[in-house]
CSV table of C-alpha atoms in Angstrom, one decimal:
chain,number,residue,atom,x,y,z
A,1,MET,CA,-77.4,-16.5,22.2
A,2,ALA,CA,-79.6,-16.8,19.1
A,3,LYS,CA,-78.3,-19.9,16.9
A,4,GLN,CA,-75.9,-18.2,14.5
A,5,ILE,CA,-75.0,-21.1,11.9
A,6,TYR,CA,-77.7,-23.0,10.0
A,7,ILE,CA,-76.0,-26.5,8.1
A,8,SER,CA,-78.2,-28.4,5.9
A,9,ILE,CA,-78.2,-30.9,3.1
A,10,TYR,CA,-78.5,-29.2,-0.5
A,11,LEU,CA,-78.9,-30.8,-3.8
A,12,ASP,CA,-76.9,-28.5,-6.8
A,13,THR,CA,-78.9,-28.8,-9.5
A,14,ARG,CA,-76.9,-26.0,-11.6
A,15,ARG,CA,-74.5,-28.8,-13.1
A,16,THR,CA,-75.0,-32.6,-13.7
A,17,LYS,CA,-71.8,-35.0,-12.7
A,18,ALA,CA,-70.6,-37.4,-15.5
A,19,ASN,CA,-73.2,-40.4,-14.1
A,20,GLY,CA,-76.1,-37.7,-15.0
A,21,LYS,CA,-76.9,-36.9,-11.5
A,22,TYR,CA,-76.3,-33.9,-9.1
A,23,PRO,CA,-73.8,-33.2,-6.4
A,24,VAL,CA,-74.9,-33.1,-2.9
A,25,LYS,CA,-73.3,-30.5,-0.9
A,26,LEU,CA,-73.3,-29.1,2.8
A,27,ARG,CA,-75.0,-25.8,3.1
A,28,VAL,CA,-73.5,-23.3,5.8
A,29,PHE,CA,-75.4,-20.1,6.4
A,30,ASN,CA,-74.0,-17.4,8.5
A,31,GLN,CA,-76.8,-14.9,10.0
A,32,GLU,CA,-74.0,-12.6,11.0
A,33,PRO,CA,-72.6,-11.1,8.5
A,34,ARG,CA,-75.3,-13.0,6.1
A,35,LYS,CA,-73.2,-15.4,4.4
A,36,GLN,CA,-73.8,-18.4,2.6
A,37,MET,CA,-71.1,-21.3,1.5
A,38,LEU,CA,-71.4,-24.8,-0.3
A,39,TYR,CA,-69.2,-27.7,0.5
A,40,PRO,CA,-69.1,-30.7,-1.2
A,41,THR,CA,-69.6,-34.6,-0.3
A,42,ILE,CA,-68.9,-37.8,-1.6
A,43,PHE,CA,-72.7,-37.8,-2.5
A,44,ASP,CA,-74.7,-37.6,-5.7
A,45,PHE,CA,-78.5,-38.2,-6.6
A,46,THR,CA,-81.1,-37.9,-9.1
A,47,LYS,CA,-83.8,-35.6,-8.3
A,48,LYS,CA,-86.2,-38.4,-7.5
A,49,GLU,CA,-83.4,-40.1,-5.7
A,50,PHE,CA,-82.8,-37.1,-3.1
A,51,GLN,CA,-86.5,-36.7,-2.6
A,52,ASN,CA,-86.9,-40.3,-1.5
A,53,ILE,CA,-83.8,-40.0,0.7
A,54,TRP,CA,-84.0,-36.7,2.2
A,55,ILE,CA,-86.9,-35.0,1.7
A,56,THR,CA,-89.2,-37.3,2.4
A,57,THR,CA,-90.6,-38.2,6.2
A,58,LYS,CA,-90.8,-41.9,5.7
A,59,PRO,CA,-87.9,-43.2,3.4
A,60,SER,CA,-87.3,-46.8,2.5
A,61,ARG,CA,-85.3,-49.4,4.3
A,62,GLU,CA,-82.8,-49.3,1.6
A,63,ASN,CA,-82.6,-45.5,2.0
A,64,ILE,CA,-82.3,-45.5,5.7
A,65,THR,CA,-78.6,-45.9,5.8
A,66,ILE,CA,-77.9,-43.2,3.0
A,67,ARG,CA,-80.0,-41.0,5.0
A,68,GLU,CA,-78.3,-41.5,8.2
A,69,GLU,CA,-75.1,-41.1,6.7
A,70,LEU,CA,-76.0,-37.8,5.3
A,71,GLN,CA,-77.5,-36.9,8.9
A,72,SER,CA,-74.1,-37.9,10.6
A,73,LEU,CA,-72.7,-35.2,8.1
A,74,VAL,CA,-74.6,-32.7,9.3
A,75,THR,CA,-74.0,-33.3,13.1
A,76,MET,CA,-70.2,-33.4,12.3
A,77,ALA,CA,-70.4,-29.7,10.7
A,78,TYR,CA,-72.4,-28.9,13.3
A,79,GLU,CA,-69.9,-30.0,16.0
A,80,LYS,CA,-66.7,-28.4,13.9
A,81,SER,CA,-68.8,-25.2,13.6
A,82,SER,CA,-69.5,-25.0,17.3
A,83,LYS,CA,-65.7,-25.2,18.0
A,84,ILE,CA,-64.8,-21.8,16.3
A,85,THR,CA,-65.9,-18.7,18.2
A,86,PRO,CA,-66.4,-16.4,16.8
A,87,PHE,CA,-67.1,-18.4,13.6
A,88,SER,CA,-65.9,-17.5,10.5
A,89,PHE,CA,-65.9,-19.2,7.1
A,90,GLU,CA,-62.3,-19.0,7.1
A,91,GLU,CA,-61.5,-20.9,9.8
A,92,TYR,CA,-64.4,-23.5,8.9
A,93,ASP,CA,-62.8,-24.1,5.6
A,94,LYS,CA,-59.6,-25.7,7.3
A,95,SER,CA,-61.9,-27.6,9.6
A,96,LEU,CA,-63.8,-29.2,6.6
A,97,ILE,CA,-60.4,-30.2,4.8
A,98,THR,CA,-61.1,-34.3,5.8
A,99,ILE,CA,-64.6,-33.5,4.0
A,100,LYS,CA,-63.2,-32.1,1.0
A,101,SER,CA,-60.5,-35.0,0.5
A,102,ASP,CA,-62.8,-37.3,0.6
A,103,GLN,CA,-63.5,-36.1,-3.5
A,104,GLN,CA,-59.6,-37.3,-3.6
A,105,ASN,CA,-60.1,-40.5,-1.9
A,106,LEU,CA,-59.9,-43.3,-4.8
A,107,ILE,CA,-61.6,-46.1,-2.4
A,108,LEU,CA,-64.5,-43.9,-2.1
A,109,LYS,CA,-64.7,-42.9,-5.9
A,110,TYR,CA,-64.6,-46.8,-6.3
A,111,LYS,CA,-67.7,-47.4,-3.6
A,112,GLU,CA,-69.5,-44.6,-5.5
A,113,GLN,CA,-69.2,-45.9,-8.7
A,114,ILE,CA,-69.7,-49.8,-7.0
A,115,ASP,CA,-73.2,-48.2,-5.5
A,116,ARG,CA,-74.3,-46.2,-8.9
A,117,LEU,CA,-73.8,-49.3,-11.0
A,118,LYS,CA,-75.8,-51.6,-8.7
A,119,ALA,CA,-78.6,-49.0,-8.5
A,120,LEU,CA,-78.7,-49.8,-12.4
A,121,ASP,CA,-78.8,-53.2,-11.8
A,122,GLN,CA,-75.4,-53.6,-13.5
A,123,ILE,CA,-74.5,-56.5,-10.9
A,124,GLY,CA,-71.8,-57.7,-13.2
A,125,THR,CA,-70.0,-54.8,-14.0
A,126,ALA,CA,-70.2,-53.5,-10.4
A,127,GLN,CA,-68.8,-57.1,-9.1
A,128,ASN,CA,-65.9,-56.1,-11.8
A,129,TYR,CA,-65.2,-52.9,-10.0
A,130,ALA,CA,-65.2,-54.4,-6.6
A,131,SER,CA,-62.6,-56.9,-7.6
A,132,SER,CA,-60.6,-54.3,-9.3
A,133,LEU,CA,-60.6,-52.3,-6.0
A,134,LYS,CA,-59.7,-55.2,-3.9
A,135,SER,CA,-56.8,-56.2,-6.3
A,136,LEU,CA,-55.7,-52.8,-6.1
A,137,LEU,CA,-55.8,-52.0,-2.1
A,138,ALA,CA,-54.2,-55.9,-1.7
A,139,PHE,CA,-51.1,-54.8,-3.7
A,140,ASN,CA,-51.1,-51.3,-1.9
A,141,ASN,CA,-51.5,-52.6,1.6
A,142,SER,CA,-48.5,-55.1,0.9
A,143,SER,CA,-46.5,-52.3,-0.3
A,144,LEU,CA,-47.1,-50.4,2.7
A,145,GLY,CA,-46.9,-53.2,5.3
A,146,LYS,CA,-50.3,-52.1,6.7
A,147,GLU,CA,-53.9,-51.6,5.9
A,148,ALA,CA,-54.7,-48.2,4.8
A,149,GLU,CA,-58.2,-46.5,4.9
A,150,ILE,CA,-57.4,-43.7,2.2
A,151,LEU,CA,-55.7,-43.9,-1.4
A,152,HIS,CA,-55.8,-40.5,-2.9
A,153,PHE,CA,-55.6,-40.2,-6.8
A,154,ARG,CA,-52.3,-38.6,-6.4
A,155,GLU,CA,-50.7,-41.5,-5.2
A,156,ILE,CA,-51.2,-43.8,-8.4
A,157,THR,CA,-48.6,-42.8,-10.7
A,158,PRO,CA,-47.3,-44.4,-13.5
A,159,LEU,CA,-44.5,-46.0,-11.4
A,160,TRP,CA,-47.2,-47.6,-9.1
A,161,LEU,CA,-49.0,-48.7,-11.8
A,162,GLU,CA,-45.6,-50.5,-13.7
A,163,LYS,CA,-45.2,-52.0,-9.9
A,164,TYR,CA,-48.6,-53.1,-9.6
A,165,GLN,CA,-48.6,-54.9,-12.9
A,166,LYS,CA,-45.2,-56.7,-11.7
A,167,HIS,CA,-46.8,-57.8,-8.5
A,168,MET,CA,-49.7,-59.3,-10.5
A,169,VAL,CA,-47.9,-61.3,-13.1
A,170,ASP,CA,-44.5,-62.0,-11.2
A,171,LEU,CA,-45.9,-62.8,-7.4
A,172,ASN,CA,-49.6,-63.3,-7.9
A,173,ASN,CA,-49.1,-65.4,-11.1
A,174,ARG,CA,-52.4,-63.7,-12.6
A,175,SER,CA,-52.1,-62.9,-16.3
A,176,LEU,CA,-52.2,-59.4,-18.0
A,177,THR,CA,-56.0,-60.3,-18.9
A,178,THR,CA,-56.5,-59.5,-15.3
A,179,VAL,CA,-54.5,-56.9,-15.0
A,180,SER,CA,-56.1,-55.2,-18.0
A,181,MET,CA,-59.4,-55.9,-16.6
A,182,TYR,CA,-58.7,-54.3,-13.2
A,183,LEU,CA,-57.1,-51.2,-14.4
A,184,ARG,CA,-59.8,-50.9,-17.2
A,185,SER,CA,-61.4,-49.8,-14.3
A,186,LEU,CA,-59.5,-47.8,-12.7
A,187,ARG,CA,-59.1,-45.9,-15.5
A,188,ALA,CA,-62.6,-45.1,-15.8
A,189,ILE,CA,-62.8,-44.0,-11.8
A,190,PHE,CA,-59.9,-41.9,-13.1
A,191,ASN,CA,-61.9,-40.5,-16.2
A,192,ASN,CA,-65.2,-40.1,-14.3
A,193,ALA,CA,-63.2,-37.7,-11.5
A,194,ILE,CA,-61.7,-35.7,-13.8
A,195,ALA,CA,-65.1,-35.1,-15.8
A,196,ASP,CA,-66.6,-34.0,-12.4
A,197,LYS,CA,-63.7,-31.7,-11.5
A,198,ASP,CA,-63.1,-33.6,-8.3
A,199,ILE,CA,-59.3,-34.2,-9.5
A,200,GLU,CA,-56.9,-32.2,-11.9
A,201,PRO,CA,-56.3,-33.7,-15.5
A,202,GLU,CA,-52.4,-33.6,-14.4
A,203,LEU,CA,-53.0,-36.7,-12.1
A,204,TYR,CA,-54.1,-38.7,-15.2
A,205,PRO,CA,-51.4,-41.7,-15.0
A,206,PHE,CA,-52.6,-43.1,-18.5
A,207,GLY,CA,-51.8,-42.7,-21.7
A,208,LYS,CA,-48.3,-42.2,-24.1
A,209,ARG,CA,-45.3,-41.9,-21.9
A,210,LEU,CA,-46.9,-42.4,-18.9
A,211,TYR,CA,-48.5,-46.1,-18.3
A,212,THR,CA,-50.6,-48.1,-21.0
A,213,ILE,CA,-52.7,-50.8,-20.0
A,214,PRO,CA,-51.7,-54.3,-21.4
A,215,ARG,CA,-53.5,-55.7,-24.0
A,216,SER,CA,-54.8,-59.0,-23.2
A,217,ASN,CA,-53.1,-61.8,-24.1
A,218,GLY,CA,-55.2,-64.5,-24.4
A,219,VAL,CA,-55.9,-67.0,-27.0
A,220,LYS,CA,-59.1,-67.4,-28.7
A,221,LYS,CA,-60.0,-71.2,-28.1
A,222,TYR,CA,-62.6,-72.9,-30.4
A,223,LEU,CA,-63.4,-76.5,-32.0
A,224,ASP,CA,-63.2,-76.6,-36.0
A,225,LYS,CA,-65.4,-78.2,-37.8
A,226,SER,CA,-64.5,-81.7,-37.1
A,227,LYS,CA,-64.7,-81.4,-33.2
A,228,LEU,CA,-68.0,-79.8,-33.3
A,229,LYS,CA,-69.1,-82.4,-35.5
A,230,LEU,CA,-67.8,-85.0,-32.8
A,231,LEU,CA,-69.5,-82.8,-29.9
A,232,LEU,CA,-72.7,-82.8,-32.1
A,233,GLN,CA,-73.1,-86.3,-32.1
A,234,ALA,CA,-72.0,-87.6,-28.8
A,235,VAL,CA,-74.0,-89.5,-26.7
A,236,PRO,CA,-74.8,-87.8,-23.3
A,237,LYS,CA,-74.4,-90.1,-20.4
A,238,THR,CA,-76.8,-87.6,-18.7
A,239,SER,CA,-79.6,-85.0,-18.9
A,240,GLU,CA,-77.7,-82.6,-17.5
A,241,GLN,CA,-74.9,-83.4,-20.6
A,242,GLU,CA,-77.6,-83.2,-22.9
A,243,LYS,CA,-79.0,-80.0,-21.9
A,244,ALA,CA,-75.2,-78.7,-21.7
A,245,ARG,CA,-74.5,-79.4,-25.1
A,246,ASP,CA,-77.9,-78.3,-26.4
A,247,PHE,CA,-77.5,-75.0,-25.1
A,248,TRP,CA,-73.9,-74.7,-26.0
A,249,PHE,CA,-75.1,-75.3,-29.9
A,250,PHE,CA,-77.6,-72.8,-29.3
A,251,SER,CA,-75.3,-70.1,-28.7
A,252,TYR,CA,-72.7,-71.7,-31.4
A,253,PHE,CA,-75.8,-71.1,-33.8
A,254,CYS,CA,-76.9,-67.7,-32.5
A,255,ASN,CA,-73.9,-65.6,-33.4
A,256,GLY,CA,-72.2,-67.1,-30.2
A,257,ILE,CA,-74.6,-65.1,-28.3
A,258,ASN,CA,-73.4,-64.9,-24.4
A,259,ILE,CA,-75.5,-67.1,-21.6
A,260,LYS,CA,-76.9,-63.8,-20.4
A,261,ASP,CA,-78.3,-62.6,-23.7
A,262,LEU,CA,-79.8,-66.1,-24.1
A,263,ALA,CA,-81.4,-66.1,-21.1
A,264,LEU,CA,-82.9,-63.0,-21.3
A,265,LEU,CA,-84.4,-63.7,-24.9
A,266,LYS,CA,-88.0,-63.2,-24.6
A,267,PHE,CA,-90.7,-64.1,-26.8
A,268,LYS,CA,-91.2,-61.0,-28.6
A,269,ASP,CA,-87.6,-61.3,-29.7
A,270,TRP,CA,-88.2,-64.6,-31.5
A,271,LYS,CA,-90.2,-64.0,-35.1
A,272,ASN,CA,-89.9,-64.1,-38.5
A,273,GLU,CA,-87.7,-67.3,-38.3
A,274,SER,CA,-84.7,-65.1,-36.8
A,275,ILE,CA,-84.3,-63.5,-32.9
A,276,SER,CA,-83.2,-60.1,-32.1
A,277,PHE,CA,-81.1,-58.7,-29.0
A,278,ILE,CA,-79.0,-55.9,-27.7
A,279,ARG,CA,-75.8,-57.3,-26.0
A,280,SER,CA,-76.2,-56.4,-22.4
A,281,LYS,CA,-72.3,-56.1,-22.4
A,282,THR,CA,-72.2,-53.0,-24.4
A,283,LYS,CA,-75.8,-51.5,-24.2
A,284,ASN,CA,-74.7,-49.1,-21.3
A,285,THR,CA,-72.1,-48.1,-22.8
A,286,SER,CA,-72.7,-47.2,-26.5
A,287,LYS,CA,-76.1,-45.8,-26.1
A,288,SER,CA,-75.6,-43.5,-29.1
A,289,ASN,CA,-74.6,-45.9,-31.1
A,290,ILE,CA,-76.7,-49.4,-30.2
A,291,LYS,CA,-76.8,-52.2,-32.3
A,292,ILE,CA,-79.4,-54.7,-32.7
A,293,ILE,CA,-78.3,-58.1,-33.5
A,294,LYS,CA,-80.5,-60.1,-35.5
A,295,VAL,CA,-79.7,-64.2,-35.9
A,296,PRO,CA,-81.4,-66.4,-38.4
A,297,VAL,CA,-82.9,-69.2,-36.5
A,298,ASN,CA,-81.8,-72.8,-38.0
A,299,LYS,CA,-83.5,-76.0,-37.8
A,300,MET,CA,-81.2,-77.2,-35.3
A,301,ALA,CA,-81.7,-74.0,-33.0
A,302,GLU,CA,-85.5,-73.9,-33.2
A,303,ASN,CA,-85.6,-77.2,-32.3
A,304,ILE,CA,-83.7,-76.6,-29.0
A,305,ILE,CA,-86.2,-73.6,-28.3
A,306,LEU,CA,-89.1,-76.2,-28.9
A,307,LYS,CA,-87.4,-78.7,-26.3
A,308,TYR,CA,-86.7,-76.2,-23.6
A,309,ALA,CA,-89.2,-73.2,-24.1
A,310,LYS,CA,-92.4,-72.8,-22.0
A,311,ILE,CA,-94.5,-71.5,-24.8
A,312,SER,CA,-96.6,-68.4,-23.7
A,313,GLU,CA,-98.8,-66.0,-25.2
A,314,ASP,CA,-97.1,-63.2,-23.6
A,315,PRO,CA,-94.5,-61.5,-25.7
A,316,ASN,CA,-92.8,-60.4,-22.5
A,317,ASP,CA,-92.2,-63.9,-21.3
A,318,TYR,CA,-88.6,-65.1,-21.2
A,319,ILE,CA,-88.1,-68.2,-23.8
A,320,PHE,CA,-86.5,-70.1,-21.4
A,321,SER,CA,-86.5,-70.7,-18.1
A,322,ILE,CA,-83.5,-69.9,-16.6
A,323,VAL,CA,-84.9,-66.6,-15.2
A,324,ASP,CA,-88.1,-65.3,-14.0
A,325,TYR,CA,-89.9,-61.8,-14.4
A,326,THR,CA,-90.4,-61.8,-11.1
A,327,ASP,CA,-86.9,-62.0,-10.3
A,328,SER,CA,-84.8,-58.9,-8.8
A,329,GLU,CA,-81.6,-58.5,-10.9
A,330,LEU,CA,-79.3,-59.3,-8.3
A,331,THR,CA,-81.4,-62.9,-8.3
A,332,LYS,CA,-81.1,-63.0,-12.4
A,333,PHE,CA,-77.6,-62.3,-12.1
A,334,ARG,CA,-76.9,-65.5,-9.5
A,335,LYS,CA,-79.2,-67.5,-11.8
A,336,ILE,CA,-77.4,-66.8,-15.0
A,337,LYS,CA,-74.1,-67.5,-13.2
A,338,ASN,CA,-75.2,-70.7,-11.9
A,339,PHE,CA,-76.4,-71.7,-14.9
A,340,THR,CA,-73.5,-70.9,-17.0
A,341,LYS,CA,-71.4,-73.5,-14.3
A,342,PHE,CA,-74.0,-75.9,-15.2
A,343,ILE,CA,-73.1,-75.8,-18.7
A,344,ASN,CA,-69.5,-75.5,-18.3
A,345,GLN,CA,-69.4,-78.6,-15.8
A,346,ASN,CA,-71.7,-80.4,-17.6
A,347,LEU,CA,-70.1,-80.3,-21.1
A,348,LYS,CA,-66.4,-80.9,-19.9
A,349,LYS,CA,-67.5,-84.1,-18.6
A,350,LEU,CA,-69.1,-84.7,-22.3
A,351,ALA,CA,-66.0,-83.4,-24.0
A,352,ILE,CA,-63.5,-85.7,-22.0
A,353,ASP,CA,-65.8,-88.7,-22.8
A,354,ASN,CA,-65.4,-88.2,-26.4
A,355,GLY,CA,-61.8,-87.5,-26.6
A,356,LEU,CA,-62.3,-83.6,-26.8
A,357,THR,CA,-60.5,-80.8,-24.7
A,358,ASN,CA,-61.6,-80.4,-21.0
A,359,GLU,CA,-60.9,-76.8,-21.1
A,360,ILE,CA,-64.1,-76.3,-23.3
A,361,SER,CA,-67.1,-73.5,-22.2
A,362,THR,CA,-69.0,-71.3,-23.1
A,363,TYR,CA,-66.8,-68.6,-24.6
A,364,TRP,CA,-65.6,-71.3,-27.0
A,365,ALA,CA,-69.3,-71.2,-28.7
A,366,ARG,CA,-68.3,-67.4,-29.5
A,367,HIS,CA,-65.0,-68.1,-31.2
A,368,SER,CA,-66.2,-71.1,-32.9
A,369,PHE,CA,-68.7,-69.6,-34.7
A,370,ALA,CA,-66.0,-66.8,-35.6
A,371,ASP,CA,-63.6,-69.1,-36.8
A,372,ILE,CA,-66.1,-71.4,-38.9
A,373,ALA,CA,-67.6,-67.9,-40.3
A,374,ILE,CA,-63.9,-67.0,-41.5
A,375,LYS,CA,-62.9,-69.9,-42.8
A,376,SER,CA,-65.9,-70.8,-44.9
A,377,GLY,CA,-65.5,-67.1,-46.6
A,378,LYS,CA,-67.3,-64.6,-44.7
A,379,HIS,CA,-66.3,-61.5,-44.5
A,380,PHE,CA,-65.3,-60.0,-41.4
A,381,GLU,CA,-67.5,-57.4,-41.7
A,382,PHE,CA,-69.9,-60.0,-41.3
A,383,VAL,CA,-68.6,-61.2,-38.2
A,384,GLY,CA,-68.4,-57.8,-36.8
A,385,ASP,CA,-72.0,-57.3,-37.8
A,386,ALA,CA,-73.1,-60.8,-36.3
A,387,PHE,CA,-71.2,-59.9,-33.1
A,388,GLY,CA,-73.0,-56.3,-32.7
A,389,HIS,CA,-69.4,-54.4,-32.9
A,390,SER,CA,-69.7,-50.6,-33.5
A,391,ASN,CA,-66.4,-50.6,-35.5
A,392,ILE,CA,-64.0,-52.5,-37.4
A,393,LYS,CA,-61.0,-51.9,-34.7
A,394,THR,CA,-63.4,-54.0,-32.4
A,395,THR,CA,-63.3,-56.5,-34.8
A,396,GLN,CA,-59.4,-56.6,-35.6
A,397,ALA,CA,-58.6,-56.8,-31.9
A,398,TYR,CA,-60.9,-59.5,-31.3
A,399,PHE,CA,-59.5,-61.5,-34.1
A,400,ALA,CA,-56.0,-60.9,-32.7
A,401,GLY,CA,-56.2,-63.6,-30.0
A,402,PHE,CA,-56.9,-66.4,-32.9
A,403,ASP,CA,-54.1,-68.7,-34.4
A,404,ASP,CA,-52.3,-67.7,-37.4
A,405,LYS,CA,-54.0,-69.6,-39.9
A,406,THR,CA,-57.4,-67.9,-39.1
A,407,LYS,CA,-55.7,-64.4,-38.8
A,408,LYS,CA,-54.0,-65.3,-42.0
A,409,GLU,CA,-56.8,-66.0,-43.5
A,410,PHE,CA,-58.3,-62.8,-41.7
A,411,SER,CA,-55.6,-60.6,-43.3
A,412,ASP,CA,-56.3,-62.1,-46.9
A,413,GLN,CA,-59.9,-60.7,-46.9
A,414,LEU,CA,-58.5,-57.2,-46.2
A,415,MET,CA,-57.2,-57.5,-49.6
A,416,ASP,CA,-60.4,-58.7,-51.4
A,417,PHE,CA,-62.2,-55.8,-53.1
A,418,ASP,CA,-64.5,-58.0,-55.1
């Protein structure tokens, strides 16, 4: 008997998903009667990715695994069709429920998003999503008393989220800041699934009269002017402590620039006694409103550049030798993470030796800049612009974590119309 069913992998370019890619589907063609049906899968690719993974006869090593997964999907679909005699799409639909249900599987959607972020070289964000998924699964497994292979969107209800929050804070002694970070990732997964029409909007568990993600209860910690002076004039015991302090103050002098953005500064960003950059944290989430932050380079900041920079005539070379242009994004991520750790460890030693708190970290440079700016009479619009905030609400939310005195000075400026 001639082959009746033909099954293939098909890139459905009729519509793009929320991530800008096209859904990959199983195309099942029946010769008698002639009929074709498309079935969803968990995969999505750009046209170029589809070409490099599926169409090409020689996929790269990194694409072979994905190609094998697609091939196993086709094999499984053929196996299911061979068990239906005579073949009918009605019976075939029932046999493919497992494939369709993958779209309802929160775990697979998380992994899909993590892979997408890695492909976009957003390594840090990908790790945040991975930590979020790990935390949610740990809670779910402890509730069930066993490890679950599937976690459906419909299982995540407002009550489930309330229990998760209680579990994290009361039993695991985790902060609301951590809970908030993990659940913002979950909320984004829900939003993407709804936008892609993989789940119904009615399953959305967040919002008014549902579950509200807690606001961070973290208090902004900083050094006031007298302590900044003490740290600046402190005598380091080692060259490592000196370097850590120098880069901490460079961050402070440059609007509290974070260490990743500092490490990625190029010589082309430094001209006319200023540096210009786009915050890595926001450039992938605010594409329609990207803000370029321009920071005047004062004499102390310039001296730090001249002290540590490897002067190059190539404008695309990095100012500091924290990362190299030949590094992969994962290598850059690890180097920046290690350099941040280096600063924090050595700065704490210097701080303790000079009667300052051992809690100091790179984050304090940003908060110290904001505190000094407000207390020296700068308007909150200045701070928001210096930080690259896209709207005033972001700046207001940022200052919510400061002490009452700074909040009062910030609030008073709201009444200053001169």
